[in-house]
Tab-separated table of C-alpha atoms and ligand atoms in Angstrom:
chain	number	residue	atom	x	y	z
A	17	MET	CA	79.208	-141.620	40.876
A	18	GLU	CA	81.288	-139.428	38.632
A	19	GLN	CA	79.645	-136.609	36.707
A	20	TYR	CA	80.687	-133.926	34.273
A	21	ILE	CA	79.939	-130.372	35.213
A	22	ILE	CA	80.148	-127.792	32.471
A	23	LYS	CA	79.835	-124.036	32.401
A	24	GLY	CA	78.793	-123.494	28.811
A	25	GLY	CA	78.812	-120.662	26.340
A	26	ILE	CA	82.542	-120.520	25.691
A	27	PRO	CA	83.694	-121.094	22.086
A	28	LEU	CA	86.211	-123.956	21.915
A	29	VAL	CA	89.490	-122.659	20.543
A	30	GLY	CA	92.825	-124.378	20.033
A	31	GLU	CA	94.245	-127.753	19.057
A	32	VAL	CA	93.252	-131.240	20.100
A	33	GLU	CA	95.095	-134.509	19.535
A	34	ILE	CA	92.952	-137.508	18.589
A	35	GLY	CA	93.768	-140.958	19.985
A	36	GLY	CA	93.637	-144.428	18.466
A	37	ALA	CA	90.345	-145.813	17.182
A	38	LYS	CA	88.512	-147.671	19.941
A	39	ASN	CA	86.568	-149.877	17.556
A	40	ALA	CA	89.677	-150.889	15.623
A	41	ALA	CA	91.603	-151.452	18.847
A	42	LEU	CA	88.964	-153.781	20.311
A	43	ALA	CA	89.245	-156.145	17.358
A	44	ILE	CA	93.018	-155.811	17.102
A	45	ILE	CA	93.745	-156.681	20.734
A	46	ALA	CA	91.459	-159.711	20.446
A	47	ALA	CA	93.221	-160.766	17.225
A	48	ALA	CA	96.612	-160.341	18.914
A	49	ILE	CA	96.133	-163.643	20.772
A	50	MET	CA	95.948	-165.520	17.456
A	51	THR	CA	99.709	-165.952	17.475
A	52	ASP	CA	101.872	-167.539	20.185
A	53	GLU	CA	104.459	-164.823	19.576
A	54	THR	CA	104.488	-161.373	21.189
A	55	VAL	CA	102.558	-158.582	19.535
A	56	ILE	CA	103.141	-154.906	20.278
A	57	ILE	CA	100.242	-152.548	19.734
A	58	GLU	CA	100.714	-148.801	19.686
A	59	ASN	CA	98.269	-145.880	19.682
A	60	LEU	CA	95.906	-147.858	21.875
A	61	PRO	CA	93.270	-145.612	23.451
A	62	ASP	CA	93.191	-145.694	27.246
A	63	VAL	CA	89.430	-146.118	27.571
A	64	ARG	CA	87.262	-148.418	29.628
A	65	ASP	CA	86.150	-150.815	26.850
A	66	ILE	CA	89.751	-151.519	25.890
A	67	ASN	CA	90.860	-152.034	29.475
A	68	VAL	CA	87.987	-154.431	30.181
A	69	LEU	CA	88.768	-156.510	27.098
A	70	LEU	CA	92.468	-156.643	28.021
A	71	GLU	CA	91.522	-157.849	31.512
A	72	ALA	CA	89.260	-160.525	30.048
A	73	MET	CA	92.121	-161.689	27.841
A	74	GLN	CA	94.373	-161.939	30.882
A	75	GLU	CA	91.693	-164.034	32.613
A	76	ILE	CA	92.033	-166.700	29.907
A	77	GLY	CA	95.815	-166.696	30.112
A	78	ALA	CA	97.038	-163.983	27.766
A	79	ASN	CA	100.054	-162.084	28.993
A	80	VAL	CA	99.331	-158.381	28.704
A	81	ILE	CA	101.864	-155.734	29.617
A	82	ARG	CA	100.888	-152.111	29.380
A	83	VAL	CA	104.243	-150.679	28.332
A	84	ASP	CA	102.833	-147.185	28.591
A	85	ARG	CA	99.405	-145.587	28.467
A	86	HIS	CA	99.037	-146.182	24.725
A	87	THR	CA	101.185	-149.239	24.113
A	88	ALA	CA	100.509	-152.852	25.051
A	89	ARG	CA	102.578	-155.986	24.644
A	90	ILE	CA	100.342	-159.032	24.257
A	91	ASN	CA	101.335	-162.685	24.216
A	92	GLY	CA	98.680	-165.315	23.583
A	93	GLY	CA	101.076	-168.288	23.766
A	94	LYS	CA	99.735	-169.566	27.069
A	95	ILE	CA	96.023	-169.215	26.603
A	96	GLY	CA	94.589	-171.928	28.835
A	97	ALA	CA	90.852	-171.623	28.551
A	98	HIS	CA	88.929	-170.986	25.371
A	99	SER	CA	85.961	-169.964	27.444
A	100	VAL	CA	85.671	-166.346	28.539
A	101	ASP	CA	83.688	-166.050	31.715
A	102	TYR	CA	84.550	-162.657	32.976
A	103	GLU	CA	81.812	-160.661	34.568
A	104	PHE	CA	82.526	-157.333	32.940
A	105	ILE	CA	82.909	-158.692	29.437
A	106	LYS	CA	79.143	-158.873	29.055
A	107	LYS	CA	79.083	-155.109	29.225
A	108	ILE	CA	81.121	-154.636	26.096
A	109	ARG	CA	79.779	-155.524	22.737
A	110	ALA	CA	83.149	-156.258	21.216
A	111	SER	CA	83.693	-159.233	23.517
A	112	TYR	CA	82.422	-161.164	20.499
A	113	TYR	CA	85.738	-160.573	18.740
A	114	LEU	CA	87.242	-163.171	21.055
A	115	LEU	CA	84.944	-165.685	19.335
A	116	GLY	CA	86.522	-165.153	15.917
A	117	ALA	CA	90.031	-165.010	17.374
A	118	LEU	CA	89.742	-168.130	19.562
A	119	LEU	CA	87.784	-170.097	16.971
A	120	GLY	CA	90.361	-169.285	14.299
A	121	LYS	CA	93.303	-170.277	16.467
A	122	TYR	CA	91.964	-173.097	18.653
A	123	LYS	CA	88.850	-174.121	16.651
A	124	GLU	CA	86.885	-173.644	19.824
A	125	ALA	CA	85.447	-170.643	21.683
A	126	SER	CA	82.893	-169.836	24.321
A	127	VAL	CA	82.000	-166.204	25.002
A	128	PRO	CA	79.069	-164.631	26.865
A	129	LEU	CA	76.450	-163.053	24.623
A	130	PRO	CA	77.505	-159.457	24.211
A	131	GLY	CA	76.006	-156.412	25.852
A	132	GLY	CA	77.230	-152.921	24.986
A	133	CYS	CA	75.290	-149.757	24.409
A	134	ASN	CA	71.546	-150.142	24.440
A	135	ILE	CA	70.880	-148.547	21.084
A	136	GLY	CA	68.497	-151.148	19.737
A	137	SER	CA	68.353	-154.857	19.168
A	138	ARG	CA	71.763	-155.981	18.020
A	139	PRO	CA	71.583	-159.516	16.646
A	140	ILE	CA	74.708	-161.515	15.765
A	141	ASP	CA	73.106	-163.915	13.294
A	142	GLN	CA	75.539	-162.861	10.545
A	143	HIS	CA	78.565	-163.698	12.700
A	144	ILE	CA	77.068	-167.111	13.422
A	145	LYS	CA	76.184	-167.715	9.783
A	146	GLY	CA	79.794	-166.977	8.852
A	147	PHE	CA	81.295	-169.272	11.495
A	148	GLU	CA	78.934	-172.069	10.447
A	149	ALA	CA	79.895	-171.622	6.800
A	150	LEU	CA	83.528	-172.070	7.870
A	151	GLY	CA	82.603	-175.426	9.411
A	152	ALA	CA	81.888	-174.556	13.049
A	153	THR	CA	78.925	-175.694	15.069
A	154	VAL	CA	77.534	-172.736	16.968
A	155	LYS	CA	75.148	-173.048	19.899
A	156	ILE	CA	73.746	-170.499	22.309
A	157	GLU	CA	73.600	-172.086	25.740
A	158	GLY	CA	73.200	-170.519	29.171
A	159	GLY	CA	73.899	-167.016	27.926
A	160	PHE	CA	77.037	-168.126	26.086
A	161	ILE	CA	77.864	-168.489	22.418
A	162	ASN	CA	79.736	-171.756	22.000
A	163	ALA	CA	81.501	-172.349	18.712
A	164	LYS	CA	83.462	-175.492	17.863
A	165	ALA	CA	84.933	-177.072	14.771
A	166	ASP	CA	87.036	-180.152	13.989
A	167	TYR	CA	88.674	-177.976	11.423
A	168	LEU	CA	87.763	-174.716	9.681
A	169	HIS	CA	87.573	-174.590	5.908
A	170	GLY	CA	87.249	-171.754	3.414
A	171	ALA	CA	83.762	-170.762	2.294
A	172	HIS	CA	81.792	-168.316	0.187
A	173	ILE	CA	79.788	-166.091	2.520
A	174	TYR	CA	77.294	-163.383	1.610
A	175	LEU	CA	76.390	-161.012	4.443
A	176	ASP	CA	72.747	-159.892	4.534
A	177	MET	CA	73.860	-156.470	5.737
A	178	GLU	CA	77.184	-154.660	5.891
A	179	SER	CA	77.898	-155.564	9.487
A	180	VAL	CA	81.180	-154.266	10.886
A	181	GLY	CA	81.315	-156.884	13.630
A	182	ALA	CA	80.424	-159.839	11.407
A	183	THR	CA	82.912	-158.774	8.716
A	184	ILE	CA	85.768	-158.551	11.228
A	185	ASN	CA	84.838	-161.681	13.163
A	186	ILE	CA	84.546	-163.878	10.062
A	187	MET	CA	87.738	-162.358	8.655
A	188	MET	CA	89.628	-163.330	11.820
A	189	ALA	CA	88.384	-166.932	11.878
A	190	ALA	CA	88.856	-167.378	8.107
A	191	SER	CA	92.469	-166.157	8.342
A	192	MET	CA	93.385	-169.465	9.972
A	193	ALA	CA	90.956	-171.731	8.082
A	194	ASP	CA	92.080	-174.262	5.450
A	195	GLY	CA	91.647	-172.811	1.976
A	196	ASN	CA	90.067	-169.731	0.486
A	197	THR	CA	87.199	-167.644	1.821
A	198	VAL	CA	85.247	-164.968	-0.014
A	199	ILE	CA	83.025	-162.646	2.039
A	200	GLU	CA	80.620	-160.495	0.047
A	201	ASN	CA	78.651	-157.387	0.995
A	202	VAL	CA	81.131	-156.617	3.758
A	203	ALA	CA	81.474	-153.448	5.844
A	204	LYS	CA	84.019	-150.960	4.475
A	205	GLU	CA	84.637	-148.933	7.637
A	206	PRO	CA	88.210	-147.689	8.213
A	207	HIS	CA	88.556	-150.007	11.179
A	208	VAL	CA	87.709	-153.060	9.045
A	209	VAL	CA	90.671	-152.091	6.863
A	210	ASP	CA	92.835	-151.515	9.933
A	211	VAL	CA	92.090	-154.975	11.343
A	212	ALA	CA	92.836	-156.564	7.940
A	213	ASN	CA	96.150	-154.670	7.797
A	214	PHE	CA	96.956	-155.816	11.315
A	215	LEU	CA	96.191	-159.475	10.539
A	216	ASN	CA	98.252	-159.221	7.335
A	217	SER	CA	101.158	-157.820	9.355
A	218	MET	CA	100.920	-161.052	11.411
A	219	GLY	CA	101.159	-163.138	8.227
A	220	ALA	CA	97.504	-163.447	7.229
A	221	ASN	CA	96.551	-163.189	3.564
A	222	ILE	CA	93.549	-160.860	3.302
A	223	LYS	CA	92.739	-158.837	0.193
A	224	GLY	CA	89.970	-156.372	-0.603
A	225	ALA	CA	89.312	-154.842	2.830
A	226	GLY	CA	87.718	-151.448	2.176
A	227	THR	CA	85.805	-152.794	-0.857
A	228	ASP	CA	82.574	-154.844	-1.016
A	229	VAL	CA	84.374	-158.184	-1.257
A	230	ILE	CA	87.085	-159.556	1.006
A	231	ARG	CA	89.152	-162.554	-0.138
A	232	ILE	CA	91.146	-164.549	2.371
A	233	LYS	CA	93.684	-167.340	1.869
A	234	GLY	CA	93.882	-169.220	5.140
A	235	VAL	CA	97.314	-169.651	6.748
A	236	LYS	CA	98.443	-172.213	9.314
A	237	LYS	CA	100.179	-169.794	11.647
A	238	LEU	CA	100.391	-166.133	12.458
A	239	HIS	CA	103.471	-164.411	13.812
A	240	ARG	CA	104.723	-161.455	15.849
A	241	THR	CA	104.129	-157.897	14.765
A	242	GLU	CA	104.313	-154.288	15.858
A	243	TYR	CA	101.315	-152.248	14.842
A	244	SER	CA	99.982	-148.736	15.339
A	245	ILE	CA	96.202	-148.280	15.379
A	246	ILE	CA	94.510	-145.709	13.111
A	247	PRO	CA	93.087	-142.484	14.616
A	248	ASP	CA	89.570	-142.521	16.013
A	249	GLN	CA	87.188	-141.148	13.416
A	250	ILE	CA	84.351	-140.808	15.930
A	251	GLU	CA	86.383	-139.033	18.599
A	252	ALA	CA	87.563	-136.621	15.889
A	253	GLY	CA	84.006	-136.034	14.678
A	254	THR	CA	82.846	-135.368	18.209
A	255	PHE	CA	85.374	-132.536	18.581
A	256	MET	CA	84.443	-131.197	15.140
A	257	PHE	CA	80.749	-130.952	16.067
A	258	ALA	CA	81.663	-129.486	19.459
A	259	ALA	CA	83.646	-126.776	17.635
A	260	ALA	CA	80.629	-126.064	15.421
A	261	ALA	CA	78.098	-125.989	18.268
A	262	THR	CA	80.184	-123.570	20.334
A	263	CYS	CA	81.058	-121.429	17.326
A	264	GLY	CA	84.690	-122.164	18.016
A	265	ASP	CA	87.887	-122.615	16.020
A	266	VAL	CA	89.510	-126.004	16.564
A	267	LEU	CA	92.345	-127.830	14.835
A	268	VAL	CA	91.628	-131.543	15.185
A	269	LYS	CA	95.036	-133.219	14.894
A	270	ASN	CA	96.395	-136.700	14.210
A	271	ILE	CA	93.538	-137.837	12.013
A	272	ILE	CA	93.013	-139.181	8.501
A	273	PRO	CA	90.906	-136.435	6.820
A	274	LYS	CA	89.575	-138.924	4.238
A	275	HIS	CA	87.831	-140.802	7.065
A	276	MET	CA	86.101	-137.573	8.078
A	277	GLU	CA	84.471	-136.756	4.739
A	278	GLY	CA	80.919	-137.420	5.981
A	279	ALA	CA	81.345	-135.091	8.947
A	280	SER	CA	83.249	-132.422	6.976
A	281	ALA	CA	80.588	-132.319	4.243
A	282	LYS	CA	77.790	-131.825	6.771
A	283	LEU	CA	79.709	-129.156	8.677
A	284	THR	CA	80.236	-127.258	5.418
A	285	GLU	CA	76.498	-127.471	4.710
A	286	MET	CA	75.939	-126.123	8.222
A	287	GLY	CA	77.977	-123.052	7.353
A	288	CYS	CA	81.256	-123.916	9.080
A	289	ILE	CA	84.590	-123.357	7.430
A	290	ILE	CA	86.596	-126.553	7.027
A	291	GLU	CA	90.319	-126.472	6.310
A	292	GLU	CA	91.909	-129.806	5.488
A	293	TYR	CA	95.578	-130.592	6.102
A	294	ASP	CA	97.564	-133.840	5.650
A	295	ASP	CA	96.678	-135.171	9.079
A	296	ALA	CA	94.425	-132.516	10.597
A	297	ILE	CA	91.194	-130.638	10.000
A	298	ARG	CA	90.406	-127.148	11.230
A	299	VAL	CA	86.766	-126.372	11.956
A	300	ILE	CA	85.717	-122.758	12.260
A	301	GLY	CA	82.155	-122.407	13.503
A	302	ARG	CA	79.918	-119.618	12.243
A	303	LYS	CA	76.770	-118.337	13.827
A	304	PRO	CA	74.016	-119.125	13.210
A	305	LEU	CA	74.506	-122.732	12.102
A	306	ARG	CA	72.427	-123.659	9.076
A	307	PRO	CA	70.034	-126.614	9.186
A	308	THR	CA	70.589	-129.684	7.020
A	309	ARG	CA	69.476	-133.263	6.368
A	310	VAL	CA	71.500	-136.234	7.599
A	311	LYS	CA	70.990	-139.948	7.090
A	312	THR	CA	73.268	-142.455	8.758
A	313	ALA	CA	74.650	-145.186	6.517
A	314	PRO	CA	77.529	-147.688	6.451
A	315	TYR	CA	80.907	-146.150	5.501
A	316	PRO	CA	81.494	-143.998	3.483
A	317	GLY	CA	78.066	-142.744	4.590
A	318	PHE	CA	77.510	-140.606	7.652
A	319	PRO	CA	78.366	-142.767	10.714
A	320	THR	CA	75.602	-143.726	13.127
A	321	ASP	CA	78.144	-143.178	15.914
A	322	MET	CA	78.160	-139.469	15.054
A	323	GLN	CA	74.401	-139.070	14.748
A	324	PRO	CA	73.731	-137.789	18.300
A	325	GLN	CA	76.642	-135.322	18.076
A	326	ILE	CA	75.468	-133.716	14.825
A	327	ALA	CA	71.899	-133.587	16.164
A	328	ALA	CA	73.152	-131.747	19.265
A	329	ALA	CA	74.672	-129.096	16.988
A	330	LEU	CA	71.647	-128.941	14.657
A	331	ALA	CA	69.302	-128.374	17.597
A	332	ILE	CA	70.687	-124.829	17.835
A	333	ALA	CA	70.753	-124.198	14.064
A	334	ASP	CA	68.669	-121.532	12.406
A	335	GLY	CA	65.861	-123.690	11.002
A	336	THR	CA	64.579	-127.241	10.839
A	337	SER	CA	66.810	-130.247	10.148
A	338	MET	CA	65.966	-133.871	9.468
A	339	VAL	CA	68.083	-136.618	11.037
A	340	THR	CA	67.390	-140.160	9.804
A	341	GLU	CA	68.867	-143.165	11.611
A	342	SER	CA	69.089	-146.192	9.360
A	343	ILE	CA	71.410	-148.519	11.309
A	344	PHE	CA	70.022	-148.839	14.856
A	345	GLU	CA	66.398	-148.344	15.827
A	346	ASN	CA	66.856	-147.000	19.324
A	347	ARG	CA	69.339	-144.230	18.874
A	348	PHE	CA	67.285	-141.163	19.773
A	349	LYS	CA	67.228	-141.650	23.525
A	350	TYR	CA	69.195	-138.463	24.063
A	351	VAL	CA	66.343	-136.403	22.633
A	352	ASP	CA	64.427	-136.227	25.926
A	353	GLU	CA	67.614	-135.124	27.700
A	354	LEU	CA	68.300	-132.409	25.112
A	355	ALA	CA	64.698	-131.270	25.528
A	356	ARG	CA	65.511	-130.552	29.180
A	357	MET	CA	68.082	-128.110	27.881
A	358	GLY	CA	65.570	-126.416	25.609
A	359	ALA	CA	65.909	-128.406	22.372
A	360	ASN	CA	62.827	-128.891	20.207
A	361	ILE	CA	63.130	-132.297	18.560
A	362	LYS	CA	60.309	-134.566	17.480
A	363	VAL	CA	61.041	-138.225	16.818
A	364	GLU	CA	58.900	-140.009	14.231
A	365	GLY	CA	60.011	-143.604	13.782
A	366	ASN	CA	63.621	-143.569	12.611
A	367	ARG	CA	63.549	-139.833	11.883
A	368	ALA	CA	64.104	-136.887	14.146
A	369	VAL	CA	62.740	-133.531	13.109
A	370	VAL	CA	65.097	-131.058	14.734
A	371	MET	CA	63.595	-127.594	15.009
A	372	GLY	CA	66.464	-125.300	15.838
A	373	VAL	CA	66.192	-123.120	18.939
A	374	GLU	CA	68.209	-120.004	19.673
A	375	LYS	CA	70.160	-121.540	22.533
A	376	TYR	CA	70.445	-124.341	25.062
A	377	THR	CA	70.114	-123.601	28.754
A	378	GLY	CA	72.121	-125.640	31.265
A	379	ALA	CA	70.321	-128.487	33.061
A	380	ARG	CA	71.002	-131.742	34.857
A	381	VAL	CA	70.911	-134.543	32.282
A	382	SER	CA	71.831	-138.187	32.117
A	383	ALA	CA	73.880	-139.996	29.441
A	384	PRO	CA	71.775	-142.817	27.956
A	385	ASP	CA	74.714	-144.370	26.052
A	386	LEU	CA	78.248	-143.620	24.869
A	387	ARG	CA	77.725	-141.323	21.861
A	388	ALA	CA	74.527	-139.818	23.254
A	389	GLY	CA	76.561	-138.894	26.339
A	390	ALA	CA	79.080	-137.110	24.110
A	391	ALA	CA	76.191	-135.239	22.464
A	392	LEU	CA	74.986	-134.031	25.875
A	393	VAL	CA	78.482	-132.737	26.609
A	394	ILE	CA	78.426	-130.836	23.298
A	395	ALA	CA	75.069	-129.320	24.257
A	396	GLY	CA	76.421	-128.440	27.700
A	397	LEU	CA	79.443	-126.701	26.171
A	398	ALA	CA	77.155	-124.621	23.960
A	399	ALA	CA	74.556	-123.931	26.656
A	400	GLU	CA	74.003	-120.850	28.707
A	401	GLY	CA	74.668	-121.687	32.355
A	402	ILE	CA	75.681	-124.875	34.099
A	403	THR	CA	75.051	-128.415	32.867
A	404	ILE	CA	75.598	-131.558	34.908
A	405	VAL	CA	75.874	-134.853	33.019
A	406	ASP	CA	75.167	-138.030	35.023
A	407	ASP	CA	76.065	-141.615	34.085
A	408	ILE	CA	79.323	-140.595	32.438
A	409	HIS	CA	80.654	-144.138	32.773
A	410	TYR	CA	79.104	-144.605	29.317
A	411	VAL	CA	81.163	-141.749	27.925
A	412	GLN	CA	84.324	-143.065	29.566
A	413	ARG	CA	83.909	-146.307	27.616
A	414	GLY	CA	85.026	-144.529	24.481
A	415	TYR	CA	86.577	-141.127	25.214
A	416	GLU	CA	89.991	-140.780	26.775
A	417	ARG	CA	90.511	-137.809	29.121
A	418	PHE	CA	87.450	-136.185	27.544
A	419	GLU	CA	87.219	-133.328	30.026
A	420	GLU	CA	90.963	-132.686	29.855
A	421	LYS	CA	90.915	-132.442	26.077
A	422	MET	CA	87.901	-130.099	26.246
A	423	LYS	CA	89.657	-128.006	28.886
A	424	GLY	CA	92.670	-127.789	26.563
A	425	LEU	CA	90.324	-125.998	24.155
A	426	GLY	CA	89.236	-123.514	26.811
A	427	ALA	CA	86.115	-125.310	28.037
A	428	LYS	CA	85.027	-124.913	31.628
A	429	MET	CA	84.409	-128.564	32.321
A	430	GLU	CA	85.336	-130.866	35.210
A	431	ARG	CA	84.848	-134.501	36.078
A	432	VAL	CA	83.632	-134.504	39.678
A	433	ASP	CA	83.049	-137.323	42.121
A	434	SER	CA	81.278	-135.676	45.035
A	435	GLU	CA	78.743	-133.030	45.912
A	436	LYS	CA	81.575	-131.012	47.426
A	437	GLU	CA	83.541	-130.946	44.160
A	438	LEU	CA	80.364	-130.042	42.310
A	439	GLN	CA	79.617	-127.129	44.626
A	440	LEU	CA	83.215	-125.991	44.417
A	441	PHE	CA	82.959	-125.798	40.616
A	442	LYS	CA	79.685	-123.869	40.858
A	443	TYR	CA	81.201	-121.491	43.384
A	444	ARG	CA	84.288	-120.958	41.209
A	445	GLU	CA	82.541	-120.669	37.836
A	446	GLY	CA	78.945	-119.827	38.709
B	518	UD1	C1	79.982	-151.519	15.223
B	518	UD1	C2	80.536	-150.505	16.192
B	518	UD1	C3	79.467	-149.509	16.596
B	518	UD1	C4	78.823	-148.893	15.357
B	518	UD1	C5	78.377	-149.961	14.376
B	518	UD1	C6	77.877	-149.406	13.051
B	518	UD1	C7	82.229	-151.740	17.376
B	518	UD1	C8	82.660	-152.371	18.636
B	518	UD1	N1	81.032	-151.196	17.363
B	518	UD1	O1	78.966	-152.226	15.929
B	518	UD1	O2	80.058	-148.519	17.397
B	518	UD1	O3	77.697	-148.142	15.751
B	518	UD1	O4	79.467	-150.853	14.085
B	518	UD1	O5	78.883	-148.650	12.447
B	518	UD1	O6	82.960	-151.678	16.411
B	518	UD1	N2	73.190	-156.772	12.347
B	518	UD1	C9	72.388	-157.898	12.230
B	518	UD1	N3	72.975	-159.121	12.421
B	518	UD1	C10	74.292	-159.275	12.703
B	518	UD1	C11	75.094	-158.134	12.814
B	518	UD1	C12	74.517	-156.884	12.630
B	518	UD1	O7	71.200	-157.796	11.981
B	518	UD1	O8	74.751	-160.417	12.842
B	518	UD1	C13	72.603	-155.414	12.128
B	518	UD1	C14	72.620	-154.557	13.379
B	518	UD1	O9	71.481	-154.783	14.178
B	518	UD1	C15	72.643	-153.163	12.791
B	518	UD1	C16	73.491	-153.336	11.513
B	518	UD1	O10	73.443	-154.723	11.218
B	518	UD1	O11	71.360	-152.753	12.412
B	518	UD1	C17	74.924	-152.883	11.648
B	518	UD1	O12	75.502	-153.489	12.788
B	518	UD1	P1	77.072	-153.766	12.909
B	518	UD1	O13	77.785	-153.061	11.800
B	518	UD1	O14	77.281	-155.223	13.060
B	518	UD1	O15	77.407	-153.077	14.273
B	518	UD1	P2	78.410	-153.585	15.369
B	518	UD1	O16	79.530	-154.338	14.744
B	518	UD1	O17	77.638	-154.216	16.467
């Protein structure tokens, strides 16, 4: 099993290039099969979740050509089955986007109930409510979600919570329904806007993405397009908090600074210097980091997907911070791992009281999920001594060439696959 091994204590310095947004890309590649014409998608991140979804799409007959590492050509003209029964798909949450895409195009879809990161119970009742409002019958049978409609019609849908997945899924299906759909209380995340822009570039008629209300005029057909995915806000934030935790100086490039406002504001409160450019942000860390309060919230609030990373930095701040998680109930599983590195964090319900310690010390830890794994890497980079992170397959779901990008910033970090490689690193760096 692959592991990361890190010799910490070196400030990250230099420039890092951010890739395409994983969570936008997952929805966009699923939506690409909604036309029979060929769609070209650029700035696609080369990460495990994306590759699994592309394979699942091929299983049902989509033609997928990886033109290069970050570009795919997708043709959904010969989709045979509307039922996705691909073993690995259960492991990725976003497999549910195939429901909206297939239901919209073929009025029929069958997809295994999604898995994904174990960060709490993750119901999909809002997706189902939306599909039903559009005229589909939805049943959960044998671990599958089966959705079917004679025809889809426009509807007025009010979401009980600002769910990213439900907003995107309903938006996809409604794009090819008869008539007008209004979805209220929708998610406003940058990737919701990106998916709407993508669908519009295929001929859909979606207005209001990025606001509380999305209005959709259904169209009969979608057509070819070429589309470049927005930069990954969470990957960018991860490097920003890594810069802060190591007291480094990092220029995070190829991003949309507006999407980073939550992270930038917190880093400023923590005493870092933030310089904003057109498509980059420079983070200069300053010791000691100052404590702060953070509460995760739907966009434009502080993203839940950056909660473990900021907590990893705050655990070595000079004072006590409060981290409140308001989206998922099980997102503090990294706390016990950080404790092994010397952190002093007490979890009370959905709040973590983070009592800053002077430093982390390297230890062997295990990634409990994707973003928590990234947080452990941040701690390892800041720690004194050597840290080994197990279960990095979680991290590889969402970070492309993570260790290479860190190494580009001067980190001593390797991805190893054997005891021999591990010992070699220790011998070289220890
Ligand atoms: C997406 C992201 C994930 C991120 C999350 C919140 C993808 C592939 N994943 O997940 O990385 O952490 O947004 O920004 O894009 N809920 C319901 N019923 C539903 C749907 C959601 O109760 O039908 C609840 C969830 O349990 C959660 C909240 O709504 O408490 C937000 O979830 P949602 O925005 O849907 O998250 P995902 O789309 O699963």
